[in-house]
Amino acid sequence: MFASGMILAITLIAFAWWLQVNEVRGWANESYDSELDKDYLSRRMRARRRVNLIIGGCGVLIFIATLAGPGPVWVAAWMSVSVGLLTVVILALLDAVRTHRYHRKKLPEIREKTLGNDK
């Protein structure tokens, strides 16, 4: 149980770090030119920084629970992890809604760029 807890903790911390590094560097094939794009990107970066912090925090809590072993600290840490991961799921749903709204607003701009004045 100790080894699996350590592997899980290290995996979550590394995953949160990797996500944050890629978010700061930018993902492949992303280009943001207009003001709408820059507004969306700033909101997305702020929200995803919070999510990555929560995921990394869950990794730290799992690490603490693994070191503490069975007992009240273990129970409190794992309950906090479950609440944290539920929060991540809710924030991911909100991110999906924000991305959908952004794409809906961006579609006329894409059509204009693709079709030009041939309407």
Short mmCIF file of N, CA, C and O in Angstrom, two decimals:
data_model
loop_
_atom_site.label_atom_id
_atom_site.label_comp_id
_atom_site.label_asym_id
_atom_site.label_seq_id
_atom_site.Cartn_x
_atom_site.Cartn_y
_atom_site.Cartn_z
N MET A 1 0.82 -1.19 0.00
CA MET A 1 0.00 0.00 0.00
C MET A 1 0.87 1.26 0.00
O MET A 1 0.50 2.25 -0.61
N PHE A 2 1.99 1.19 0.67
CA PHE A 2 2.89 2.34 0.73
C PHE A 2 3.42 2.69 -0.67
O PHE A 2 3.39 3.85 -1.07
N ALA A 3 3.87 1.67 -1.39
CA ALA A 3 4.43 1.92 -2.73
C ALA A 3 3.38 2.47 -3.68
O ALA A 3 3.64 3.40 -4.45
N SER A 4 2.18 1.92 -3.63
CA SER A 4 1.13 2.40 -4.54
C SER A 4 0.73 3.84 -4.20
O SER A 4 0.46 4.64 -5.10
N GLY A 5 0.70 4.18 -2.93
CA GLY A 5 0.40 5.56 -2.53
C GLY A 5 1.46 6.52 -3.02
O GLY A 5 1.15 7.62 -3.51
N MET A 6 2.72 6.13 -2.92
CA MET A 6 3.81 6.98 -3.40
C MET A 6 3.76 7.14 -4.92
O MET A 6 3.95 8.25 -5.43
N ILE A 7 3.49 6.04 -5.62
CA ILE A 7 3.41 6.11 -7.08
C ILE A 7 2.26 7.03 -7.50
O ILE A 7 2.41 7.86 -8.40
N LEU A 8 1.11 6.89 -6.84
CA LEU A 8 -0.03 7.73 -7.16
C LEU A 8 0.26 9.20 -6.87
O LEU A 8 -0.06 10.09 -7.67
N ALA A 9 0.87 9.47 -5.73
CA ALA A 9 1.19 10.86 -5.36
C ALA A 9 2.16 11.47 -6.35
O ALA A 9 1.94 12.59 -6.84
N ILE A 10 3.22 10.76 -6.68
CA ILE A 10 4.21 11.28 -7.62
C ILE A 10 3.59 11.47 -9.00
O ILE A 10 3.87 12.46 -9.69
N THR A 11 2.74 10.54 -9.41
CA THR A 11 2.09 10.65 -10.72
C THR A 11 1.20 11.88 -10.78
O THR A 11 1.22 12.62 -11.78
N LEU A 12 0.40 12.13 -9.76
CA LEU A 12 -0.47 13.31 -9.77
C LEU A 12 0.32 14.61 -9.76
O LEU A 12 -0.01 15.55 -10.49
N ILE A 13 1.37 14.67 -8.97
CA ILE A 13 2.19 15.88 -8.92
C ILE A 13 2.87 16.11 -10.27
O ILE A 13 2.88 17.22 -10.80
N ALA A 14 3.41 15.05 -10.86
CA ALA A 14 4.08 15.18 -12.16
C ALA A 14 3.08 15.55 -13.26
O ALA A 14 3.38 16.37 -14.14
N PHE A 15 1.88 14.99 -13.20
CA PHE A 15 0.86 15.30 -14.20
C PHE A 15 0.43 16.76 -14.10
O PHE A 15 0.30 17.45 -15.12
N ALA A 16 0.23 17.25 -12.88
CA ALA A 16 -0.13 18.67 -12.69
C ALA A 16 0.97 19.58 -13.20
O ALA A 16 0.70 20.59 -13.87
N TRP A 17 2.22 19.22 -12.93
CA TRP A 17 3.35 20.02 -13.40
C TRP A 17 3.40 20.02 -14.93
O TRP A 17 3.58 21.06 -15.56
N TRP A 18 3.23 18.84 -15.56
CA TRP A 18 3.27 18.72 -17.01
C TRP A 18 2.15 19.54 -17.66
O TRP A 18 2.38 20.22 -18.66
N LEU A 19 0.94 19.47 -17.10
CA LEU A 19 -0.16 20.26 -17.63
C LEU A 19 0.13 21.75 -17.55
O LEU A 19 -0.14 22.50 -18.49
N GLN A 20 0.68 22.19 -16.43
CA GLN A 20 0.97 23.61 -16.26
C GLN A 20 2.06 24.08 -17.22
O GLN A 20 1.95 25.15 -17.81
N VAL A 21 3.10 23.28 -17.40
CA VAL A 21 4.17 23.64 -18.33
C VAL A 21 3.62 23.77 -19.74
O VAL A 21 3.92 24.73 -20.46
N ASN A 22 2.79 22.83 -20.15
CA ASN A 22 2.21 22.89 -21.50
C ASN A 22 1.24 24.05 -21.65
O ASN A 22 1.13 24.63 -22.73
N GLU A 23 0.54 24.39 -20.60
CA GLU A 23 -0.39 25.51 -20.67
C GLU A 23 0.37 26.83 -20.82
O GLU A 23 -0.04 27.70 -21.57
N VAL A 24 1.50 26.96 -20.15
CA VAL A 24 2.29 28.18 -20.24
C VAL A 24 2.98 28.27 -21.60
O VAL A 24 2.99 29.33 -22.24
N ARG A 25 3.56 27.17 -22.06
CA ARG A 25 4.23 27.15 -23.37
C ARG A 25 3.25 27.27 -24.53
O ARG A 25 3.58 27.79 -25.57
N GLY A 26 2.07 26.74 -24.35
CA GLY A 26 1.08 26.69 -25.43
C GLY A 26 1.05 25.30 -26.04
O GLY A 26 2.06 24.61 -26.10
N TRP A 27 -0.11 24.92 -26.49
CA TRP A 27 -0.28 23.61 -27.09
C TRP A 27 -0.02 23.70 -28.59
O TRP A 27 -0.06 24.78 -29.18
N ALA A 28 0.23 22.57 -29.21
CA ALA A 28 0.53 22.54 -30.65
C ALA A 28 -0.66 23.07 -31.45
O ALA A 28 -1.82 22.85 -31.10
N ASN A 29 -0.36 23.77 -32.52
CA ASN A 29 -1.34 24.29 -33.47
C ASN A 29 -2.30 25.32 -32.87
O ASN A 29 -3.39 25.49 -33.38
N GLU A 30 -1.90 25.98 -31.81
CA GLU A 30 -2.73 27.05 -31.25
C GLU A 30 -2.21 28.39 -31.75
O GLU A 30 -1.01 28.64 -31.76
N SER A 31 -3.12 29.21 -32.19
CA SER A 31 -2.75 30.58 -32.54
C SER A 31 -3.87 31.50 -32.09
O SER A 31 -5.04 31.24 -32.33
N TYR A 32 -3.48 32.55 -31.41
CA TYR A 32 -4.45 33.50 -30.88
C TYR A 32 -4.11 34.88 -31.41
O TYR A 32 -3.10 35.46 -31.05
N ASP A 33 -4.96 35.39 -32.30
CA ASP A 33 -4.68 36.65 -32.96
C ASP A 33 -5.58 37.78 -32.49
O ASP A 33 -5.13 38.88 -32.21
N SER A 34 -6.87 37.52 -32.40
CA SER A 34 -7.83 38.58 -32.12
C SER A 34 -7.95 38.85 -30.62
O SER A 34 -7.42 38.13 -29.78
N GLU A 35 -8.67 39.91 -30.32
CA GLU A 35 -8.93 40.28 -28.92
C GLU A 35 -9.76 39.22 -28.23
O GLU A 35 -9.56 38.94 -27.04
N LEU A 36 -10.71 38.63 -28.94
CA LEU A 36 -11.52 37.54 -28.39
C LEU A 36 -10.64 36.37 -27.98
O LEU A 36 -10.82 35.78 -26.91
N ASP A 37 -9.65 36.06 -28.82
CA ASP A 37 -8.73 34.96 -28.52
C ASP A 37 -7.90 35.25 -27.27
O ASP A 37 -7.73 34.38 -26.42
N LYS A 38 -7.41 36.47 -27.17
CA LYS A 38 -6.56 36.82 -26.02
C LYS A 38 -7.35 36.82 -24.72
O LYS A 38 -6.84 36.38 -23.69
N ASP A 39 -8.60 37.28 -24.78
CA ASP A 39 -9.46 37.25 -23.59
C ASP A 39 -9.73 35.81 -23.16
O ASP A 39 -9.62 35.48 -21.98
N TYR A 40 -10.06 34.96 -24.14
CA TYR A 40 -10.31 33.55 -23.84
C TYR A 40 -9.07 32.90 -23.26
O TYR A 40 -9.14 32.17 -22.27
N LEU A 41 -7.90 33.16 -23.86
CA LEU A 41 -6.66 32.55 -23.40
C LEU A 41 -6.32 32.97 -21.97
O LEU A 41 -5.92 32.14 -21.17
N SER A 42 -6.50 34.23 -21.64
CA SER A 42 -6.19 34.67 -20.28
C SER A 42 -7.12 34.03 -19.26
O SER A 42 -6.68 33.61 -18.19
N ARG A 43 -8.41 33.92 -19.60
CA ARG A 43 -9.34 33.26 -18.68
C ARG A 43 -9.03 31.77 -18.55
O ARG A 43 -9.09 31.21 -17.46
N ARG A 44 -8.69 31.14 -19.67
CA ARG A 44 -8.38 29.72 -19.65
C ARG A 44 -7.12 29.45 -18.83
O ARG A 44 -7.09 28.52 -18.02
N MET A 45 -6.09 30.28 -19.00
CA MET A 45 -4.85 30.08 -18.25
C MET A 45 -5.08 30.22 -16.74
O MET A 45 -4.56 29.43 -15.95
N ARG A 46 -5.87 31.23 -16.37
CA ARG A 46 -6.15 31.45 -14.95
C ARG A 46 -6.91 30.26 -14.36
O ARG A 46 -6.58 29.77 -13.28
N ALA A 47 -7.92 29.78 -15.08
CA ALA A 47 -8.73 28.67 -14.59
C ALA A 47 -7.93 27.37 -14.54
O ALA A 47 -8.02 26.61 -13.57
N ARG A 48 -7.15 27.12 -15.57
CA ARG A 48 -6.37 25.88 -15.59
C ARG A 48 -5.23 25.90 -14.59
O ARG A 48 -4.81 24.84 -14.11
N ARG A 49 -4.71 27.08 -14.26
CA ARG A 49 -3.70 27.16 -13.20
C ARG A 49 -4.30 26.69 -11.88
O ARG A 49 -3.66 25.95 -11.12
N ARG A 50 -5.54 27.10 -11.63
CA ARG A 50 -6.22 26.65 -10.40
C ARG A 50 -6.42 25.14 -10.40
O ARG A 50 -6.19 24.48 -9.38
N VAL A 51 -6.86 24.62 -11.53
CA VAL A 51 -7.09 23.17 -11.62
C VAL A 51 -5.79 22.41 -11.40
O VAL A 51 -5.75 21.41 -10.66
N ASN A 52 -4.72 22.87 -12.03
CA ASN A 52 -3.43 22.19 -11.87
C ASN A 52 -2.93 22.28 -10.43
O ASN A 52 -2.33 21.33 -9.92
N LEU A 53 -3.20 23.39 -9.78
CA LEU A 53 -2.83 23.52 -8.37
C LEU A 53 -3.62 22.54 -7.50
O LEU A 53 -3.06 21.91 -6.60
N ILE A 54 -4.90 22.37 -7.79
CA ILE A 54 -5.72 21.42 -7.03
C ILE A 54 -5.23 19.99 -7.27
O ILE A 54 -5.12 19.20 -6.32
N ILE A 55 -4.92 19.65 -8.52
CA ILE A 55 -4.42 18.30 -8.81
C ILE A 55 -3.10 18.05 -8.09
O ILE A 55 -2.90 16.99 -7.48
N GLY A 56 -2.19 19.02 -8.14
CA GLY A 56 -0.93 18.89 -7.42
C GLY A 56 -1.13 18.80 -5.91
O GLY A 56 -0.47 18.03 -5.23
N GLY A 57 -2.08 19.58 -5.40
CA GLY A 57 -2.41 19.52 -3.97
C GLY A 57 -2.95 18.15 -3.57
O GLY A 57 -2.64 17.65 -2.49
N CYS A 58 -3.74 17.55 -4.44
CA CYS A 58 -4.24 16.19 -4.17
C CYS A 58 -3.07 15.21 -4.12
O CYS A 58 -3.06 14.29 -3.29
N GLY A 59 -2.09 15.40 -5.00
CA GLY A 59 -0.90 14.55 -4.96
C GLY A 59 -0.14 14.70 -3.64
O GLY A 59 0.30 13.71 -3.05
N VAL A 60 -0.02 15.93 -3.17
CA VAL A 60 0.65 16.17 -1.88
C VAL A 60 -0.14 15.53 -0.74
O VAL A 60 0.43 14.92 0.17
N LEU A 61 -1.47 15.65 -0.78
CA LEU A 61 -2.30 15.03 0.27
C LEU A 61 -2.18 13.51 0.26
O LEU A 61 -2.16 12.88 1.32
N ILE A 62 -2.10 12.92 -0.92
CA ILE A 62 -1.92 11.47 -1.01
C ILE A 62 -0.56 11.08 -0.43
O ILE A 62 -0.44 10.08 0.28
N PHE A 63 0.45 11.89 -0.71
CA PHE A 63 1.78 11.66 -0.16
C PHE A 63 1.74 11.70 1.37
O PHE A 63 2.30 10.83 2.05
N ILE A 64 1.05 12.71 1.91
CA ILE A 64 0.93 12.83 3.37
C ILE A 64 0.17 11.65 3.94
O ILE A 64 0.56 11.09 4.97
N ALA A 65 -0.93 11.25 3.30
CA ALA A 65 -1.71 10.11 3.77
C ALA A 65 -0.89 8.84 3.74
O ALA A 65 -0.99 8.00 4.65
N THR A 66 -0.07 8.68 2.72
CA THR A 66 0.77 7.48 2.61
C THR A 66 1.80 7.45 3.72
O THR A 66 2.04 6.39 4.31
N LEU A 67 2.40 8.59 4.01
CA LEU A 67 3.39 8.63 5.09
C LEU A 67 2.75 8.43 6.46
O LEU A 67 3.34 7.81 7.34
N ALA A 68 1.54 8.98 6.64
CA ALA A 68 0.88 8.91 7.95
C ALA A 68 0.37 7.51 8.25
O ALA A 68 0.34 7.09 9.41
N GLY A 69 -0.04 6.78 7.24
CA GLY A 69 -0.60 5.45 7.47
C GLY A 69 -2.03 5.55 7.97
O GLY A 69 -2.58 6.64 8.14
N PRO A 70 -2.67 4.39 8.18
CA PRO A 70 -4.07 4.39 8.62
C PRO A 70 -4.27 5.16 9.93
O PRO A 70 -3.47 5.05 10.85
N GLY A 71 -5.32 5.93 9.97
CA GLY A 71 -5.62 6.74 11.15
C GLY A 71 -6.38 7.97 10.74
O GLY A 71 -6.83 8.11 9.59
N PRO A 72 -6.55 8.90 11.67
CA PRO A 72 -7.34 10.10 11.38
C PRO A 72 -6.73 10.99 10.28
O PRO A 72 -7.46 11.58 9.48
N VAL A 73 -5.41 11.10 10.23
CA VAL A 73 -4.77 11.91 9.19
C VAL A 73 -5.03 11.29 7.82
O VAL A 73 -5.31 11.99 6.85
N TRP A 74 -4.92 9.98 7.74
CA TRP A 74 -5.16 9.25 6.49
C TRP A 74 -6.58 9.49 5.99
O TRP A 74 -6.79 9.79 4.82
N VAL A 75 -7.55 9.37 6.89
CA VAL A 75 -8.96 9.58 6.52
C VAL A 75 -9.19 11.02 6.08
O VAL A 75 -9.83 11.26 5.04
N ALA A 76 -8.67 11.98 6.83
CA ALA A 76 -8.86 13.39 6.48
C ALA A 76 -8.21 13.72 5.13
O ALA A 76 -8.79 14.43 4.32
N ALA A 77 -7.01 13.19 4.90
CA ALA A 77 -6.32 13.46 3.64
C ALA A 77 -7.08 12.87 2.46
O ALA A 77 -7.27 13.54 1.43
N TRP A 78 -7.55 11.64 2.59
CA TRP A 78 -8.26 11.02 1.47
C TRP A 78 -9.63 11.65 1.25
O TRP A 78 -10.09 11.73 0.11
N MET A 79 -10.28 12.11 2.30
CA MET A 79 -11.54 12.84 2.11
C MET A 79 -11.28 14.16 1.38
O MET A 79 -12.05 14.55 0.50
N SER A 80 -10.19 14.83 1.72
CA SER A 80 -9.84 16.07 1.04
C SER A 80 -9.50 15.81 -0.43
O SER A 80 -9.85 16.61 -1.30
N VAL A 81 -8.84 14.69 -0.70
CA VAL A 81 -8.52 14.33 -2.08
C VAL A 81 -9.81 14.10 -2.87
O VAL A 81 -9.93 14.57 -4.01
N SER A 82 -10.77 13.42 -2.28
CA SER A 82 -12.02 13.16 -3.01
C SER A 82 -12.76 14.47 -3.29
O SER A 82 -13.29 14.67 -4.39
N VAL A 83 -12.78 15.39 -2.34
CA VAL A 83 -13.42 16.69 -2.57
C VAL A 83 -12.64 17.48 -3.63
O VAL A 83 -13.24 18.10 -4.51
N GLY A 84 -11.32 17.43 -3.56
CA GLY A 84 -10.50 18.13 -4.54
C GLY A 84 -10.71 17.61 -5.95
O GLY A 84 -10.85 18.39 -6.90
N LEU A 85 -10.77 16.30 -6.11
CA LEU A 85 -10.95 15.75 -7.45
C LEU A 85 -12.37 15.98 -7.96
O LEU A 85 -12.57 16.16 -9.17
N LEU A 86 -13.35 16.00 -7.08
CA LEU A 86 -14.71 16.37 -7.50
C LEU A 86 -14.73 17.83 -7.97
O LEU A 86 -15.38 18.14 -8.97
N THR A 87 -14.00 18.68 -7.28
CA THR A 87 -13.89 20.08 -7.69
C THR A 87 -13.24 20.20 -9.06
O THR A 87 -13.67 21.01 -9.89
N VAL A 88 -12.22 19.38 -9.32
CA VAL A 88 -11.56 19.38 -10.62
C VAL A 88 -12.55 19.00 -11.72
O VAL A 88 -12.57 19.62 -12.80
N VAL A 89 -13.39 18.01 -11.47
CA VAL A 89 -14.37 17.59 -12.47
C VAL A 89 -15.36 18.72 -12.74
O VAL A 89 -15.69 19.02 -13.89
N ILE A 90 -15.82 19.39 -11.71
CA ILE A 90 -16.77 20.51 -11.88
C ILE A 90 -16.10 21.65 -12.65
O ILE A 90 -16.69 22.22 -13.57
N LEU A 91 -14.86 21.98 -12.31
CA LEU A 91 -14.14 23.04 -13.02
C LEU A 91 -13.87 22.65 -14.47
O LEU A 91 -13.87 23.51 -15.36
N ALA A 92 -13.65 21.37 -14.73
CA ALA A 92 -13.47 20.92 -16.12
C ALA A 92 -14.75 21.09 -16.92
O ALA A 92 -14.71 21.47 -18.10
N LEU A 93 -15.89 20.83 -16.29
CA LEU A 93 -17.16 21.05 -16.98
C LEU A 93 -17.36 22.54 -17.29
O LEU A 93 -17.82 22.90 -18.38
N LEU A 94 -17.02 23.39 -16.35
CA LEU A 94 -17.12 24.84 -16.58
C LEU A 94 -16.16 25.27 -17.69
O LEU A 94 -16.50 26.14 -18.51
N ASP A 95 -14.98 24.67 -17.75
CA ASP A 95 -14.03 24.97 -18.82
C ASP A 95 -14.59 24.54 -20.17
O ASP A 95 -14.42 25.24 -21.17
N ALA A 96 -15.26 23.41 -20.21
CA ALA A 96 -15.87 22.95 -21.46
C ALA A 96 -16.96 23.92 -21.91
O ALA A 96 -17.07 24.22 -23.11
N VAL A 97 -17.75 24.43 -20.98
CA VAL A 97 -18.79 25.41 -21.33
C VAL A 97 -18.15 26.69 -21.84
O VAL A 97 -18.59 27.26 -22.85
N ARG A 98 -17.09 27.16 -21.17
CA ARG A 98 -16.40 28.37 -21.60
C ARG A 98 -15.80 28.18 -23.00
O ARG A 98 -15.91 29.06 -23.86
N THR A 99 -15.21 27.03 -23.27
CA THR A 99 -14.64 26.75 -24.59
C THR A 99 -15.72 26.69 -25.66
O THR A 99 -15.54 27.19 -26.76
N HIS A 100 -16.84 26.09 -25.32
CA HIS A 100 -17.95 26.02 -26.28
C HIS A 100 -18.46 27.42 -26.63
O HIS A 100 -18.70 27.74 -27.80
N ARG A 101 -18.61 28.27 -25.63
CA ARG A 101 -19.06 29.64 -25.86
C ARG A 101 -18.05 30.42 -26.69
O ARG A 101 -18.41 31.19 -27.58
N TYR A 102 -16.77 30.20 -26.43
CA TYR A 102 -15.72 30.85 -27.21
C TYR A 102 -15.79 30.42 -28.68
O TYR A 102 -15.73 31.25 -29.58
N HIS A 103 -15.93 29.13 -28.92
CA HIS A 103 -16.00 28.63 -30.30
C HIS A 103 -17.25 29.16 -31.01
O HIS A 103 -17.21 29.44 -32.21
N ARG A 104 -18.34 29.27 -30.28
CA ARG A 104 -19.57 29.80 -30.87
C ARG A 104 -19.37 31.26 -31.29
O ARG A 104 -19.84 31.70 -32.34
N LYS A 105 -18.66 32.04 -30.46
CA LYS A 105 -18.38 33.44 -30.80
C LYS A 105 -17.33 33.56 -31.90
O LYS A 105 -17.33 34.50 -32.67
N LYS A 106 -16.42 32.59 -31.97
CA LYS A 106 -15.32 32.63 -32.93
C LYS A 106 -15.75 32.16 -34.32
O LYS A 106 -15.13 32.55 -35.32
N LEU A 107 -16.81 31.38 -34.43
CA LEU A 107 -17.22 30.80 -35.70
C LEU A 107 -17.46 31.83 -36.79
O LEU A 107 -16.99 31.64 -37.93
N PRO A 108 -18.16 32.95 -36.55
CA PRO A 108 -18.32 33.94 -37.62
C PRO A 108 -16.98 34.49 -38.13
O PRO A 108 -16.81 34.71 -39.33
N GLU A 109 -16.04 34.68 -37.23
CA GLU A 109 -14.71 35.16 -37.63
C GLU A 109 -13.99 34.13 -38.51
O GLU A 109 -13.36 34.49 -39.50
N ILE A 110 -14.12 32.87 -38.18
CA ILE A 110 -13.51 31.80 -38.98
C ILE A 110 -14.17 31.72 -40.35
O ILE A 110 -13.49 31.58 -41.37
N ARG A 111 -15.49 31.83 -40.38
CA ARG A 111 -16.20 31.81 -41.66
C ARG A 111 -15.77 32.97 -42.54
O ARG A 111 -15.56 32.81 -43.74
N GLU A 112 -15.65 34.15 -41.95
CA GLU A 112 -15.25 35.33 -42.70
C GLU A 112 -13.84 35.15 -43.27
O GLU A 112 -13.59 35.49 -44.42
N LYS A 113 -12.94 34.61 -42.47
CA LYS A 113 -11.57 34.40 -42.92
C LYS A 113 -11.51 33.34 -44.02
O LYS A 113 -10.78 33.48 -45.00
N THR A 114 -12.29 32.28 -43.87
CA THR A 114 -12.27 31.17 -44.83
C THR A 114 -12.97 31.52 -46.13
O THR A 114 -12.44 31.29 -47.22
N LEU A 115 -14.17 32.05 -46.02
CA LEU A 115 -14.97 32.32 -47.21
C LEU A 115 -14.69 33.68 -47.84
O LEU A 115 -14.99 33.91 -49.00
N GLY A 116 -14.14 34.58 -47.06
CA GLY A 116 -13.88 35.93 -47.56
C GLY A 116 -15.18 36.66 -47.76
O GLY A 116 -16.11 36.56 -46.97
N ASN A 117 -15.30 37.37 -48.84
CA ASN A 117 -16.51 38.14 -49.14
C ASN A 117 -17.47 37.35 -50.01
O ASN A 117 -18.47 37.89 -50.48
N ASP A 118 -17.19 36.10 -50.28
CA ASP A 118 -18.07 35.25 -51.10
C ASP A 118 -19.15 34.63 -50.23
O ASP A 118 -19.07 33.50 -49.84
N LYS A 119 -20.21 35.35 -49.99
CA LYS A 119 -21.26 34.82 -49.11
C LYS A 119 -22.43 34.36 -49.87
O LYS A 119 -22.86 34.66 -50.86
#
